[in-house]
């Protein structure tokens, strides 16, 4: 595994230093490169702070911007950021209207953000959090709150950013963000492992002709390991899983994201959408918006995920609001 | 050794740091089999930071500050689950404790009981959930079970042995936290990474004395 | 090599079918999926048509949109599109103001677009072309016109799209597009090969510990093959090549693009920019804008390229104009 | 065979198509060593389309339309350098030619001369540039060199042999076009993919008769 890096110990710092110099017109660091704020953020509103372990770029670092998050806190590779840094970042963007933390539902993140909220509390910074748990392959429906957060982060951040920008109260922003979160499900598929940079070690083992449904971003085992199959067969199985989970029916409006996990090409992801589109159409779902991107990755991991957000008029309103960051831009959708 | 002063406590903790740093690859190995393989990186990084700060700020005027410095250094450099958990291991014991400049077995036992509560409070894990609690709780219980807890060395030996056994027991469990929880039955047979770190820490402290 | 595809023979058609259904709000096909137009394109202006072989996504398919190209023509994998299709596409977007073709300088593309221009000529559609040849590793400075077009395509398309949208004549649009093209240079580096989907064959061989400077997107040999080195060393060498080529000096204004070739992670590309930034600053170049993206890829090829566009006030004006496509969006830069 | 009618010309070209289709992997192999490895895909795809159209539209009222149909099918299905080049190989010969319903050696020789000019005109390649011209031009020259060009079979045999030798010669050259040009000296020793296709086509036509 040839990685274009320097000293192992400085990988994350150099990555973020590069990111912040390339996009210095948008961002400025808070103390260290591991945390930064969006320069042109709207004032006098609820502040949105997102974060998590590094190595999944463009999440989370790429999602601060207009109509998105006000600040990002990045941890080490696959490790949640520390409470002090989260606290300092929240303090840097707090406008007295409250700070909402959005992050993936992982033990490490939960504990560090909880501790950060305690630190905020000591300084009378009003805080709340929404944990993203969209990966329906990671736990049963009953244990939804131990499911992992994956590509669904993007839709949740999008809605929260728009809700906050529209000047709503913290309580309202929380309600809309949670409602959006609860209408999102994702299922993934892995074809090959990523690796921890510098450690030069695959995050999991998978046979040359094998794939695994529902495997997690860090190689957490999924729901079934099978032989490689045609794109059509793979997508059919994943679509079925999502339908069983979400129970969508003809006429329901959805936003769809086909997300690459790292090294899987746009050519392949487009073919995935080609297959997905057949099922969506035959079930009579109405696609309000759809995207084919690699937003939530795990280094050079091979595979993809399908995320569906079920829309209602309220969610749609915030989904449609324009937003801009170097990695996530959308105009109004007519 | 019956009791030790502030400077020796610093040295004792630093020797625990060195032992973890030396075990980086081993801990990574352990975390790889059922976790995401970064426990060695996280722990060694945190312990390196703790050692730096202890070395820089020594001499300390009391033992409380020593533990606080180590705990804070870990939490704020490691991140991840282990940052908070192992930070709490050092911070939990000194919460609301009067200044002390001497550490004996009794005090250490009380501190570790409070540390255990802090860790469980933070992580909501119980023995059998395949976390570092599987090593920490038996260690605390064993220390408390001693009739005479005055001798620090004896207390640490007891903790180290019990923690080591706890690591063995952790192999039997299904994980309920961290990234191993998704493995279900498949996690059985593998020891928990954090529990391994706990036993390494106690063992190193004991051997220092 | 596990590729998420179906029948080999339909790879490109299914890819574009997926792309066009996912982004149907922006695009509509011209006869076949291999060519499509941007629905909301401005009327009554010079039309910009881009194209080339498929397999390099998001180029070219991702660069039709507001302030960009009006239509895209896609060939088979790594093969130029055919003259008939190019002609039909040009006819579909022609507004009587002339059609400008922009494509990479490859034998196949040159011949097919030339033949297409002859077909247009027969129907009195005024046409012209600008061939992109930014890869300074692919031929000597004297033989600039046999150099290959790579990531520099993006800047050329950007400028042409803005110039056309501003209502300039074909002659003026050509002048600005060529001027932009002539101020761009790119140098690449390969760490591992891509593969032709379905053929399951690497596009070239490279030792486990080797990299090659200046290697082409299809494995065309480069200027030097060496052992893998630190990111710092790699970037230093590439920066030197670019400086020798462009002879930039302190105070010059530039736009910079660090482009991933496929499977190289954003983490690595950010570290590349971190290194690049040091050289740029110490040479006193003024970075007007910078991007870290994977725009011009070759399937799962590993490696990256560095593109520099030397700006003057006129180029800057068109560079700064806002634009939007699913893969290339920019707001005004202040 | 001295001369053939329109239907036989269709069959002759279809047999050339079949021969290229059968050589898909071989041509890909050849293009891989110094090109980008897609020549086999392109040529077989184009020839498949040509065969389809010829089969669908047959019977044709003249030979001009047969060549036109094949050439257009290739150009508009293949794309790439070879699409235009090999399209011109079929289209170039019939440009401004009166309707013919019989093909003999003389006519074929004249057509291939015009085809050669069209290809060179389009691609600007000369013999020695490591392109299909390395096979096509010697074939044309050899046909023209025959005292008696009346017999189509003899003419095709001559073209086929000369093209085959041209492929061998192409190994000696440095490429000036296509993706191999960037190889410089490193391309020497490898035959050109397009030249290989030319000789396969002539050989198949000859063997059909
Ligand atoms: N809720 C928890 N309570 C106690 N210990 C925990 C908890 N979650 C995780 N741990 C400990 O943390 C260890 C994993 O640490 P590490 O790998 O560094 O962090 P991460 O899980 O974020 O990768 C586990 O082996 C376990 O002992
Ligand atoms: N300018 C040219 N003139 C004549 N033949 C050419 C020219 N350029 C390329 N060719 C022929 O095309 C062949 C390559 O075809 P192919 O691989 O299908 O297209 P591409 O080069 O676009 O991948 C070369 O082997 C060569 O014979
Ligand atoms: Mg981790
Ligand atoms: Mg771990
Ligand atoms: Mg090609
Ligand atoms: Mg080729």
Coordinates of C-alpha atoms and ligand atoms in Angstrom, one line a residue, chain A residues 77-79, chain B residues 31 36 38 179, ligand 3:
Chain A
X77 CA -7.6 8.6 12.2
X78 CA -10.9 6.8 13.1
X79 CA -10.8 8.3 16.6
Chain B
X31 CA -7.7 -4.1 18.8
X36 CA -10.6 -1.0 14.3
X38 CA -6.1 1.9 16.6
X179 CA -16.6 -1.3 17.6
Ligands
LIG3 MG1 -11.1 4.1 16.6

